[in-house]
Short mmCIF file of C-alpha atoms in Angstrom, two decimals:
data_model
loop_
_atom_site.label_atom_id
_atom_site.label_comp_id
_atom_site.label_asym_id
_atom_site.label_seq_id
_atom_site.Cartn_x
_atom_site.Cartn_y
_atom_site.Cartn_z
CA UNK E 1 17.84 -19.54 -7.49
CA UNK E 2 15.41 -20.97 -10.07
CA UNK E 3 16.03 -19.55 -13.22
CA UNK E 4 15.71 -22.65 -15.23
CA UNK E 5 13.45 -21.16 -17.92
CA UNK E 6 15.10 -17.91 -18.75
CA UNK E 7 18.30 -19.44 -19.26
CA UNK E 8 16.78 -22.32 -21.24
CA UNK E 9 14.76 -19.91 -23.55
CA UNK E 10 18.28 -17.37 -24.34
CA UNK E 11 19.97 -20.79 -24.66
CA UNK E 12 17.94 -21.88 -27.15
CA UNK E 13 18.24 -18.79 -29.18
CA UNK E 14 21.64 -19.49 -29.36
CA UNK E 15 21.78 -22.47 -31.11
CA UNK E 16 20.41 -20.74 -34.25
CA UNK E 17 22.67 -17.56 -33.74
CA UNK E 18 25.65 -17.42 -31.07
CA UNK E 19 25.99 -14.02 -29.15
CA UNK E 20 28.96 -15.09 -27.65
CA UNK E 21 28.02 -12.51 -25.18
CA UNK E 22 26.30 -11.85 -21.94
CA UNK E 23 22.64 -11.05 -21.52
CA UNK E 24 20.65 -10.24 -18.68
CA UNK E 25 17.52 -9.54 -17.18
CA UNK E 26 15.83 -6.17 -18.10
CA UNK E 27 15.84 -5.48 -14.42
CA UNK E 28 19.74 -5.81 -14.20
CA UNK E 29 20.72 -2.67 -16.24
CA UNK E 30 21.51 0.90 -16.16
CA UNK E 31 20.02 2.93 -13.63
CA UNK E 32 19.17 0.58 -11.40
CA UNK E 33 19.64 0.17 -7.17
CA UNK E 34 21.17 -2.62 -5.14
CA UNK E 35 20.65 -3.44 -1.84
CA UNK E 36 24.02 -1.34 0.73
CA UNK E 37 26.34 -3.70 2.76
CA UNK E 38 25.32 -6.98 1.34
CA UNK E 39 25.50 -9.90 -0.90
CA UNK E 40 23.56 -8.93 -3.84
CA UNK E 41 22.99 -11.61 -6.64
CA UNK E 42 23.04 -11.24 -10.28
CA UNK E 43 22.32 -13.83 -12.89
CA UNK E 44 22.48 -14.12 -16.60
CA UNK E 45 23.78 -16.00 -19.65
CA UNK E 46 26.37 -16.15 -21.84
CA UNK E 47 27.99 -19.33 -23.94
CA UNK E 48 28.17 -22.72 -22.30
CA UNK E 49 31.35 -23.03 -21.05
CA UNK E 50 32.95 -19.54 -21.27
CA UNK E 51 34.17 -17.45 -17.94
CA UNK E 52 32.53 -14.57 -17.24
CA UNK E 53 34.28 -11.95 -15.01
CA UNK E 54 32.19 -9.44 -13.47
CA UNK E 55 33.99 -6.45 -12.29
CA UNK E 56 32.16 -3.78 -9.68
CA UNK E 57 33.65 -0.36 -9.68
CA UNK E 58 32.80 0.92 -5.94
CA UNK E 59 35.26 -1.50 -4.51
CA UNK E 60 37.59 -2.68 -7.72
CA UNK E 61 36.69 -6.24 -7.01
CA UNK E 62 36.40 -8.97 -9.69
CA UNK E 63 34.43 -12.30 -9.73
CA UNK E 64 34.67 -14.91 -12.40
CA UNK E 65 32.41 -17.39 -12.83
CA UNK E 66 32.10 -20.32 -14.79
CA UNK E 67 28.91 -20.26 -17.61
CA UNK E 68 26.91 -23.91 -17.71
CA UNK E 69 26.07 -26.61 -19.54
CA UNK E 70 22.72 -24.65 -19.85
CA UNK E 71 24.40 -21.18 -20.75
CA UNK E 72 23.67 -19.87 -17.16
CA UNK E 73 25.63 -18.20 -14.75
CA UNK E 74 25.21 -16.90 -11.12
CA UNK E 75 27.44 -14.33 -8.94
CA UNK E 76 26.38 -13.10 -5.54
CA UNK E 77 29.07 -9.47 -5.25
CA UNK E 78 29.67 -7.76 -2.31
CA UNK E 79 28.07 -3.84 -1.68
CA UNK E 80 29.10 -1.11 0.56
CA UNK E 81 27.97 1.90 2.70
CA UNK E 82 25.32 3.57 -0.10
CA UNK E 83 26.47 5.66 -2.54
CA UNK E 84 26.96 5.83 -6.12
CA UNK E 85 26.99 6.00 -9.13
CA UNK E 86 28.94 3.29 -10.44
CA UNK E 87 29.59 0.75 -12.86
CA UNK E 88 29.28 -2.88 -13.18
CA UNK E 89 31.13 -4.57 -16.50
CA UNK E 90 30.06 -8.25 -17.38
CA UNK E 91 33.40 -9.80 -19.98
CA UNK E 92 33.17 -13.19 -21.51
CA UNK E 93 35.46 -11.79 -24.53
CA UNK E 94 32.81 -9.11 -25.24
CA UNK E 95 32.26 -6.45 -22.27
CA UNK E 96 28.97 -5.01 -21.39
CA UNK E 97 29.00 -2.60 -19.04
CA UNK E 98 25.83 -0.81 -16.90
CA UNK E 99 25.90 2.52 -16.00
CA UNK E 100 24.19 4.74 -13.19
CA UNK E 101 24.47 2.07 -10.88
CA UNK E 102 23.37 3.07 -6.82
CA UNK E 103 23.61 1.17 -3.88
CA UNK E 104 21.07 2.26 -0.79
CA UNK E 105 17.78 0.49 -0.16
CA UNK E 106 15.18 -1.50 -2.34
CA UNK E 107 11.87 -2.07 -1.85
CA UNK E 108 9.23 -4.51 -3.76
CA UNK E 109 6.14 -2.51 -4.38
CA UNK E 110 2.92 -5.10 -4.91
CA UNK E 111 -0.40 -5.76 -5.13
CA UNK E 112 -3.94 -4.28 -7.15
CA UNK E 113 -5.11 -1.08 -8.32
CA UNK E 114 -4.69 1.16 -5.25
CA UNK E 115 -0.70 0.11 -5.47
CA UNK E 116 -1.03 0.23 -9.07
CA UNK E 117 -2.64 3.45 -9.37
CA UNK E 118 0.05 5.93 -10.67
CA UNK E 119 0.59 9.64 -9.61
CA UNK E 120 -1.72 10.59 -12.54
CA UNK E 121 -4.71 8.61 -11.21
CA UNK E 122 -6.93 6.95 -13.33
CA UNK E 123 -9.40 8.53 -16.08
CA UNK E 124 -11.76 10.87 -13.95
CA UNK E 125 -10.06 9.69 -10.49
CA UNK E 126 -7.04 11.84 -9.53
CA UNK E 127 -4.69 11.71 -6.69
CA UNK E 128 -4.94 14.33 -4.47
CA UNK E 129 -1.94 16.64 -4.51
CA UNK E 130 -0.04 15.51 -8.14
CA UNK E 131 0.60 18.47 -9.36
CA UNK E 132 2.27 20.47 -6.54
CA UNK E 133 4.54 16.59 -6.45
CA UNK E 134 5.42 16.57 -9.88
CA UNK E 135 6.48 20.29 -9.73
CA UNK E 136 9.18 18.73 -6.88
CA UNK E 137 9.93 15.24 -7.16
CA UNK E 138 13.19 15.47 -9.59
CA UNK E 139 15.63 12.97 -7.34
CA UNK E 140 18.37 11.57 -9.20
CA UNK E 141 18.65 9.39 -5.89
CA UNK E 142 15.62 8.08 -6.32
CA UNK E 143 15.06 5.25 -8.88
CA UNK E 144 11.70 3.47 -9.83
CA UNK E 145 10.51 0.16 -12.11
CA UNK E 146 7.50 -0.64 -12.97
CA UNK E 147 7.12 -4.49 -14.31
CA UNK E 148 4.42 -4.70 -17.10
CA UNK E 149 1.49 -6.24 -16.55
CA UNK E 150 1.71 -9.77 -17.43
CA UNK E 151 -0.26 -13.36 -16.55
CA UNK E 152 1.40 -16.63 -17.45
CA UNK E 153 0.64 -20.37 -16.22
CA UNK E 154 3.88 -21.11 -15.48
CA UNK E 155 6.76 -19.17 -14.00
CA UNK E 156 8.25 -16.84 -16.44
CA UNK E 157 12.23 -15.79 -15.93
CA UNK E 158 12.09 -11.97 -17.10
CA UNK E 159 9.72 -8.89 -17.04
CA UNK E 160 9.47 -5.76 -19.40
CA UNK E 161 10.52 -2.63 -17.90
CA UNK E 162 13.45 -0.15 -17.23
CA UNK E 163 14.68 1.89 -13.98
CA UNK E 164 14.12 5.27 -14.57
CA UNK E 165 15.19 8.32 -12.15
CA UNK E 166 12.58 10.29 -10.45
CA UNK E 167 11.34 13.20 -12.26
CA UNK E 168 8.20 14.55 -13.24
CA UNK E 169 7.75 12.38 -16.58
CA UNK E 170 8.79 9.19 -14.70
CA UNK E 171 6.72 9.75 -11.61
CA UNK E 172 3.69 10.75 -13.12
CA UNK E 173 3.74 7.10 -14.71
CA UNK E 174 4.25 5.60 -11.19
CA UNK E 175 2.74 3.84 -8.25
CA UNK E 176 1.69 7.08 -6.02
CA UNK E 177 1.72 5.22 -3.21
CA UNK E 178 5.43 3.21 -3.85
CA UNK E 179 6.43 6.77 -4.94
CA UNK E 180 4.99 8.60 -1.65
CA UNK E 181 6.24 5.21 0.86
CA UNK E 182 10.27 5.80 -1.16
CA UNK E 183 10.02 9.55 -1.05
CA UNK E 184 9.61 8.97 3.09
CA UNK E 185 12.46 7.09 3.00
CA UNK E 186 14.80 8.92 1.01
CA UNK E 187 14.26 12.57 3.11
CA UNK E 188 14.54 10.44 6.22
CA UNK E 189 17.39 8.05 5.44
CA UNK E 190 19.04 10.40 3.52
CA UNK E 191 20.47 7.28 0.81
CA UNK E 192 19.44 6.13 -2.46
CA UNK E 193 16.02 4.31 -2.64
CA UNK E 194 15.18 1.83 -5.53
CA UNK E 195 11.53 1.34 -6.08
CA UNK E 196 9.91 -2.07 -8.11
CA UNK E 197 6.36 -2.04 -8.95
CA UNK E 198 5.07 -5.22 -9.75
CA UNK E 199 1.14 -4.71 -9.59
CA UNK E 200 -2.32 -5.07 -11.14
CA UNK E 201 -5.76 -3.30 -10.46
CA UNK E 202 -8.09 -5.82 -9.40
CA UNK E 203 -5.95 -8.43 -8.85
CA UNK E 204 -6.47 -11.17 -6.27
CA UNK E 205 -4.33 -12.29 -3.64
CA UNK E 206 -4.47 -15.87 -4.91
CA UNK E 207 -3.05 -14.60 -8.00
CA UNK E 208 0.22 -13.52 -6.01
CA UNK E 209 0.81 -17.22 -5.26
CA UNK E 210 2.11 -20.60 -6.33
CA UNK E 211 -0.41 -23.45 -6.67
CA UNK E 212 1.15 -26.00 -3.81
CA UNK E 213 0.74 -22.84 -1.32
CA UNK E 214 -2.64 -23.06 -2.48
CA UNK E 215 -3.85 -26.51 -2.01
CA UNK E 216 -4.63 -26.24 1.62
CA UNK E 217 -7.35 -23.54 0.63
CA UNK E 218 -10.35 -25.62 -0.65
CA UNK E 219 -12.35 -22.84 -1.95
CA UNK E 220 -10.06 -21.91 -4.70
CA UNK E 221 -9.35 -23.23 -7.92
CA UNK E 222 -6.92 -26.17 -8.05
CA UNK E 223 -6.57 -27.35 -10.96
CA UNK E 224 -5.59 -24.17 -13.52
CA UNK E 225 -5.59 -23.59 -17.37
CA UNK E 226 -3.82 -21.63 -20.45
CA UNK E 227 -8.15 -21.55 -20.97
CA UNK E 228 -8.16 -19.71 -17.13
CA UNK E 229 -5.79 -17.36 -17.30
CA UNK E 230 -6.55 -16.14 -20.70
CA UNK E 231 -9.89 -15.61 -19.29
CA UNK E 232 -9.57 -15.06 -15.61
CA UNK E 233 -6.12 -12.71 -16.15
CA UNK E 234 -4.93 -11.26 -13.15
CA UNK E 235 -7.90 -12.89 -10.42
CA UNK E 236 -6.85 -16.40 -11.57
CA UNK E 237 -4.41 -18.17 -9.18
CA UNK E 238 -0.59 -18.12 -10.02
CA UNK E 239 -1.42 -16.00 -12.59
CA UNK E 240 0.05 -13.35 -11.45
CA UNK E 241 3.20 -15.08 -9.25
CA UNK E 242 3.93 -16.45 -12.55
CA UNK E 243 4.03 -13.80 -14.48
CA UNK E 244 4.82 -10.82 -12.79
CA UNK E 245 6.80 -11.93 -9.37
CA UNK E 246 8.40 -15.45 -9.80
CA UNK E 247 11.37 -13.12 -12.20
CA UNK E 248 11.69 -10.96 -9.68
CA UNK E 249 12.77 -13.88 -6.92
CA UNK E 250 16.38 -13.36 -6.19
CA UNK E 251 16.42 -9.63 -6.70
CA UNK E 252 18.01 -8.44 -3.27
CA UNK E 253 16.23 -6.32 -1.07
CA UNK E 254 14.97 -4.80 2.13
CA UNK E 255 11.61 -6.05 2.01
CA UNK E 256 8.06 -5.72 0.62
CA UNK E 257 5.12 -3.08 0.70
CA UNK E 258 1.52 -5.00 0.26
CA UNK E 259 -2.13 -2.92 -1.07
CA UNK E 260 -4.12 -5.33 -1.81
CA UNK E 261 -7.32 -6.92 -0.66
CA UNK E 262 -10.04 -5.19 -2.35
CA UNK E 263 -10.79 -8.07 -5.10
CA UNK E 264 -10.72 -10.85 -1.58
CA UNK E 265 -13.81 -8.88 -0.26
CA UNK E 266 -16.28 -11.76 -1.75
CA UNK E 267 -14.02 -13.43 -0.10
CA UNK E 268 -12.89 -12.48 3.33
CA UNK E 269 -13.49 -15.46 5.45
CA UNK E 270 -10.04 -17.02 4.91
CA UNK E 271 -7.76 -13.61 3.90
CA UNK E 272 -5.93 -13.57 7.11
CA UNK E 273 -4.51 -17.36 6.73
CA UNK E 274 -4.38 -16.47 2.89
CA UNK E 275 -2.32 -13.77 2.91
CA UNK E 276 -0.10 -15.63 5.76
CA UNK E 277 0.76 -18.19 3.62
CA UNK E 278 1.47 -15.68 0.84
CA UNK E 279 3.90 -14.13 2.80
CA UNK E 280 5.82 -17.18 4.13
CA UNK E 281 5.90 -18.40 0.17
CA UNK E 282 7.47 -15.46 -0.64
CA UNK E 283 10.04 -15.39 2.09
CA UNK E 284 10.65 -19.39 1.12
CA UNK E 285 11.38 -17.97 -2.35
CA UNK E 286 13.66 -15.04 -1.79
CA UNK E 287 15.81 -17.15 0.44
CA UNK E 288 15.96 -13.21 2.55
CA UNK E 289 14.68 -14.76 5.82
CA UNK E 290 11.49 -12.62 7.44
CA UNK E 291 12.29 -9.61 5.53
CA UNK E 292 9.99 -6.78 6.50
CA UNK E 293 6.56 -7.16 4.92
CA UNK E 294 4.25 -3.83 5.79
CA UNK E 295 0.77 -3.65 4.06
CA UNK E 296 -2.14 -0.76 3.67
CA UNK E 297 -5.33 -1.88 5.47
CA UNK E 298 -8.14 -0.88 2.43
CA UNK E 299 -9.95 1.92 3.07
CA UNK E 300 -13.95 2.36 3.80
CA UNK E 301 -15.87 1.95 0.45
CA UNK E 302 -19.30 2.07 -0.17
CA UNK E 303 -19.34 -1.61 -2.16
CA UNK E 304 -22.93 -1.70 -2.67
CA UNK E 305 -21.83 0.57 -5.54
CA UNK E 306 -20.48 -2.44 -7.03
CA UNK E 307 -23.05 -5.06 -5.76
CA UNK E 308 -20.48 -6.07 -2.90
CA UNK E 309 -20.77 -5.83 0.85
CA UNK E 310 -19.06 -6.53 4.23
CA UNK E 311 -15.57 -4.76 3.18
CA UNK E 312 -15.30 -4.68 7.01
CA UNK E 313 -15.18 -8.72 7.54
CA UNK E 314 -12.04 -8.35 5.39
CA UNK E 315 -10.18 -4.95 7.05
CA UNK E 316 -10.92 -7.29 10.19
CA UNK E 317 -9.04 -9.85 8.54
CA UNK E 318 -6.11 -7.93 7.89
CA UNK E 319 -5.87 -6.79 10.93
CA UNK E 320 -6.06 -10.28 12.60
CA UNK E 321 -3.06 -10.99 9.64
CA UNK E 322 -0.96 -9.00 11.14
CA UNK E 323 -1.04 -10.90 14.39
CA UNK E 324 -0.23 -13.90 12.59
CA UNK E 325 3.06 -13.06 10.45
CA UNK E 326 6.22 -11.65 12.41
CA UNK E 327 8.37 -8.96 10.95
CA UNK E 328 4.77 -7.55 9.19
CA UNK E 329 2.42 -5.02 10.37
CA UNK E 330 -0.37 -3.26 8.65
CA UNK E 331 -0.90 0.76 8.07
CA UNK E 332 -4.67 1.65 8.58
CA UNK E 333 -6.62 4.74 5.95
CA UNK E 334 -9.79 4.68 7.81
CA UNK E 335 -9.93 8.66 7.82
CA UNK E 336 -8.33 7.91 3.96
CA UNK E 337 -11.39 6.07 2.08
CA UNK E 338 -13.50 7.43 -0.85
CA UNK E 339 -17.41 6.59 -0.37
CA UNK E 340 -17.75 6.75 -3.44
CA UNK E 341 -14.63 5.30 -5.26
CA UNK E 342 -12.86 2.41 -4.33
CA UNK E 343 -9.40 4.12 -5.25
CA UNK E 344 -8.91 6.67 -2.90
CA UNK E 345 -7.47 9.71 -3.43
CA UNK E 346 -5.22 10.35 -0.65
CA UNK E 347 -2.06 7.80 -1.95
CA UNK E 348 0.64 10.23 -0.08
CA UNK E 349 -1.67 8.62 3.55
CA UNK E 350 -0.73 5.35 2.58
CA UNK E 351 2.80 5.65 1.28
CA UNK E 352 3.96 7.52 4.18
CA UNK E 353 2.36 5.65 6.73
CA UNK E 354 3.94 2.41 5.13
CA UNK E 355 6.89 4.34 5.58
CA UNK E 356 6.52 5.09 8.47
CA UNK E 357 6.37 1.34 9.81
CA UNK E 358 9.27 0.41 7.63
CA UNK E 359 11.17 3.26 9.28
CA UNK E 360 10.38 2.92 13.24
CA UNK E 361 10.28 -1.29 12.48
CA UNK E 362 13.17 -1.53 10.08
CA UNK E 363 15.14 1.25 9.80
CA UNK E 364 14.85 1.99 13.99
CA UNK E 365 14.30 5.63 13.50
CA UNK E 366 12.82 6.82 16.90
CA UNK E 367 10.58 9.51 17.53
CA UNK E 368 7.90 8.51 15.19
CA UNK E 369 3.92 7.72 16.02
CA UNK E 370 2.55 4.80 15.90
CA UNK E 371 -0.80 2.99 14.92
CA UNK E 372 -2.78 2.04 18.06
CA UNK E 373 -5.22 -1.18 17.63
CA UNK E 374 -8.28 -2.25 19.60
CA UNK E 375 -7.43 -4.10 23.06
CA UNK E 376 -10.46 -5.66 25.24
CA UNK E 377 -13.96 -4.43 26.49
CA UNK E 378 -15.24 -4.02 29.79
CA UNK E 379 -18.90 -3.14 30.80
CA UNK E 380 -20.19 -1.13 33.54
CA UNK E 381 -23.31 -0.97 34.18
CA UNK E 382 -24.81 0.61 31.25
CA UNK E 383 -21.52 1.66 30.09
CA UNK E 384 -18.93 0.02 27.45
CA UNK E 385 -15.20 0.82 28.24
CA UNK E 386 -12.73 -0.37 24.85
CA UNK E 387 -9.06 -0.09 25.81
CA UNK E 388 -6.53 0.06 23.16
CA UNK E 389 -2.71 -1.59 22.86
CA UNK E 390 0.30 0.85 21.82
CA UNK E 391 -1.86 4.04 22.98
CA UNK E 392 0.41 5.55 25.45
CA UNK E 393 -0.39 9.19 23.72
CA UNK E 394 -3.83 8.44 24.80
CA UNK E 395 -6.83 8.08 21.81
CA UNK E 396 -9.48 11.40 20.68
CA UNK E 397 -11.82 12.00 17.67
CA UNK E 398 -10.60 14.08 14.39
CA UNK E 399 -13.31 16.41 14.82
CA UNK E 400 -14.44 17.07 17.94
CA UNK E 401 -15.02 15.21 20.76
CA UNK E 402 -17.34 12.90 20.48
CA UNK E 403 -17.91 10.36 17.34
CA UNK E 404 -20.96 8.75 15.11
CA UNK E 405 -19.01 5.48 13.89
CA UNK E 406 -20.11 3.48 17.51
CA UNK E 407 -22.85 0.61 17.73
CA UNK E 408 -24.11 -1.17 21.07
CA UNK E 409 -25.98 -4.34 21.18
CA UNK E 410 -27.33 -5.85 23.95
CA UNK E 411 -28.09 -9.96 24.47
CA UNK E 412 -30.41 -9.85 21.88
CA UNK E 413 -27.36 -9.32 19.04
CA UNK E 414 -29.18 -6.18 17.72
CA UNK E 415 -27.05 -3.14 17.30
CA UNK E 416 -27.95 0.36 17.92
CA UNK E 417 -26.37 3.62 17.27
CA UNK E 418 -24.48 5.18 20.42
CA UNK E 419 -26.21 7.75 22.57
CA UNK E 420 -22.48 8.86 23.56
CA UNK E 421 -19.68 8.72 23.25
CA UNK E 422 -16.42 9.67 25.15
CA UNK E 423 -12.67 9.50 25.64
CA UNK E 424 -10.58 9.66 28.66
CA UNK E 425 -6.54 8.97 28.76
CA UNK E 426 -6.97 5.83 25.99
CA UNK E 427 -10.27 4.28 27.48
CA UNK E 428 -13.43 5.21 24.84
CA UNK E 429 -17.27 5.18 26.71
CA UNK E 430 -19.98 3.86 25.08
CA UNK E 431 -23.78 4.33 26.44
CA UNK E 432 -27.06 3.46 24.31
CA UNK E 433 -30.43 4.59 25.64
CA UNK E 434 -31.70 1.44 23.35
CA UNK E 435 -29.15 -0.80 25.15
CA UNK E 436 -29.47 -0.92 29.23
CA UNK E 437 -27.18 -3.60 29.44
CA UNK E 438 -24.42 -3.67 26.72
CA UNK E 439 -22.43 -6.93 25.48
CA UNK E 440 -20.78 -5.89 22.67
CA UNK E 441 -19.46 -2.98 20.57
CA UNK E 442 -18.58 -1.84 17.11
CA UNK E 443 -16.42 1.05 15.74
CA UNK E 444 -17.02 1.96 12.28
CA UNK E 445 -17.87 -1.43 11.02
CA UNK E 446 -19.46 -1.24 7.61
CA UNK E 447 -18.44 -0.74 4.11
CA UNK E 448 -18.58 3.14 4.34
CA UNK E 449 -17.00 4.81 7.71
CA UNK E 450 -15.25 7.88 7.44
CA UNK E 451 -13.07 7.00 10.52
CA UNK E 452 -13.00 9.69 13.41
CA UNK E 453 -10.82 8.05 15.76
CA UNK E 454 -7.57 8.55 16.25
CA UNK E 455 -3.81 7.97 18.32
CA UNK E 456 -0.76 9.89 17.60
CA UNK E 457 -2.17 11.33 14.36
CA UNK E 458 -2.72 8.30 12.77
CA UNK E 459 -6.28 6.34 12.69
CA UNK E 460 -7.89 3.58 14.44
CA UNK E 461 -9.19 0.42 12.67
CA UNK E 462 -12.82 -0.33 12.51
CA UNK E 463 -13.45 -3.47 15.32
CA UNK E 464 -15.79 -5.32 16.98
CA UNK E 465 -15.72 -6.98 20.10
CA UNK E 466 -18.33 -10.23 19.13
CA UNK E 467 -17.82 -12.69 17.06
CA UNK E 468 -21.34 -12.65 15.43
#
């Protein structure tokens, strides 16, 4: 692990005042969740030299390790079956000791507003439901961070923030969606579930990276600033990997959670290899292999509201992303969009169904449905027939049967709206008076859809079958 400048930086403040003692990140303290049946590092400093001997309560076992020339130290200690709580005491002649420890499962929690976006919503834009949750959510097993919103041009070593239990004071100050994905987990695993929140509304993705992952992207900025990020903030690139993720690198885990894309719609032509690339930096950095990466599809928008358009171009993206990373896969809110605000209301949609990929994908719990995606086209006659992969429940509309969200064009690329529309076993039917001979279709493929069609109680992305 790179923690160069962290240790550096406390080393430094040493040399005008000795602690002779250990310090660590704010993310290594009381209250806090590692990763069951595993390796987990820790990292910290003390004075040059001096032996540090960590001891870990669930199992009695003792490490010692030696401090360096730079006043840095790192131990990698052994977890069990989850459980908790317990102890962890750090002794280079002074002891420090961390209480309220758990060990179960921990999950990064990333990306712009609609991650960000806590259980109390934003001024005049609530999340549906917060009350009734906040009367219920007290979890002692249940632990949550949230890193404080920070830019930096080069990588920073340590966040501001503190693990807190779930309750209604600490909830109601957190992601709704991280909260609603680690509530899934923890009725359905039935362990301890450690939550950390490292997002920013209206970030971009390019933000969320280093600069060399960046150089094979011409159209963004290469060459960055202290002049940029002041300015730019969270949409400037590294900005945000700097400041926000790159202390975070090292912290084990299960995996990731991903809502983000919003800010990319300008964007969208490149998102899919974008956010690719994103991914496999990350996964260089942790050092975790192709830990699970599952990611919210953003929901229909109406973004001339904000002088934007084609929001679809870039759900299309995503979905085409997650053809193009393994171990990831991509929870759609197409029946979970706000026309009329571009943070939806309905967070406890896209934390469960993020949970519920992480669960079926990662955790192997059977039983559960599953998100059916757009296969091929067919035409007969005047008739378009879409099949769809992982549909074996067969697809139907929410609200009735038949749907408004199809288009036909014929060989003169012009769409028209569908005359009807039908479903039989998990074959749709397209016809268009307009349209005699049909060559291509498109579900719901706009800014604003409020998405009808469905699989398994879950929705169907918006496609199209041309490449126009």
């Amino acid at each position: 692990m790179r923690r160069i400048t962290f240790f550096l930086i406390t080393y430094l403040l040493s040399l005008s005042a000795s602690f002779a003692e250990v310090r660590l990140p704010r993310f290594f303290s009381d209250n806090m969740v590692l990763q069951q049946q595993t390796e987990c590092n820790l990292w910290g400093t003390a004075d040059k030299g001096k032996t540090v001997k960590i001891t870990t309560s669930w199992n009695q076992r003792s490490y010692q390790v030696k401090v360096d020339q730079n006043g840095q130290f790192e131990v990698k200690v052994q977890t069990l079956q989850a459980g908790g709580p317990y102890e962890i005491s750090f002794n280079d002649g002074k002891s420090l000791t961390l209480h309220n420890i758990l060990i179960g499962e921990v999950w990064i929690c990333s990306g712009q507003s609609n991650m960000e976006m806590q259980m109390k919503g934003f001024k005049q834009q609530p999340v549906e439901g917060t009350t009734e949750e906040l009367l219920r959510c007290k979890d002692s097993q249940l632990r949550l961070f949230t890193v404080k919103r920070h830019v930096s041009l080069t990588p920073e070593y340590d966040v501001t923030g503190q693990w807190s239990e779930a309750n209604s004071a600490s909830v109601r100050d957190f992601s709704a969606t991280a909260y609603y994905f680690g509530r899934a987990l923890r009725f359905t695993l039935d362990v301890p579930v450690g939550l950390i929140v490292t997002a920013w509304g209206g970030s971009a993705c390019e933000a969320w990276m280093k600069a060399d992952w960046l150089r094979v992207f011409p159209k963004v900025q290469q060459t960055i600033t202290e002049a940029d990020v002041k300015k730019l903030e969270q949409r400037c690139p590294t900005a945000l990997f700097n400041g926000q993720l790159h202390p975070l690198i090292g912290y084990t885990m299960k995996g990731a959670i991903w809502y983000q894309g919003e800010d990319n719609v300008p964007r969208y032509d490149y998102y899919a290899p974008l956010l690719k690339t994103m991914v496999e930096g990350w996964r260089s950095e942790w050092r975790q292999g192709d830990f699970p990466f599952y990611y919210c599809q953003i929901a229909p928008y109406d973004y001339s509201l904000i002088d934007w358009k084609d929001s679809q171009y870039l759900r299309e993206q995503q979905a085409k992303a997650e053809t193009m990373i393994p171990n990831a896969r991509m929870a759609v809110l197409m029946d979970a969009g706000l026309e009329y605000g571009i943070h939806p209301r309905k967070k406890r949609q896209a934390g469960e169904r993020l949970a519920l990929l992480a669960l079926a994908n990662t955790y192997d719990v059977k039983g559960l449905p599953e998100f059916a995606s757009y296969k091929e086209v067919t035409f007969q006659n005047d008739t378009a027939v879409v099949a769809f992969d992982r549909s074996k429940e067969w697809v139907y509309f929410e609200h009735g049967t038949t749907s408004n969200n199809f288009e036909v064009a014929g060989s003169d690329k012009v769409f028209h709206p569908a005359t009807k529309v039908w479903v039989s076993r998990n074959r749709v039917y397209i016809t268009c008076d307009a349209v005699r001979q049909p060559v291509a279709v498109r579900y719901a493929f706009k800014d604003w859809a409020d998405g009808d069609l469905m699989h398994d109680g879950l929705p169907v992305s918006s496609f199209r079958t041309d490449n126009w």
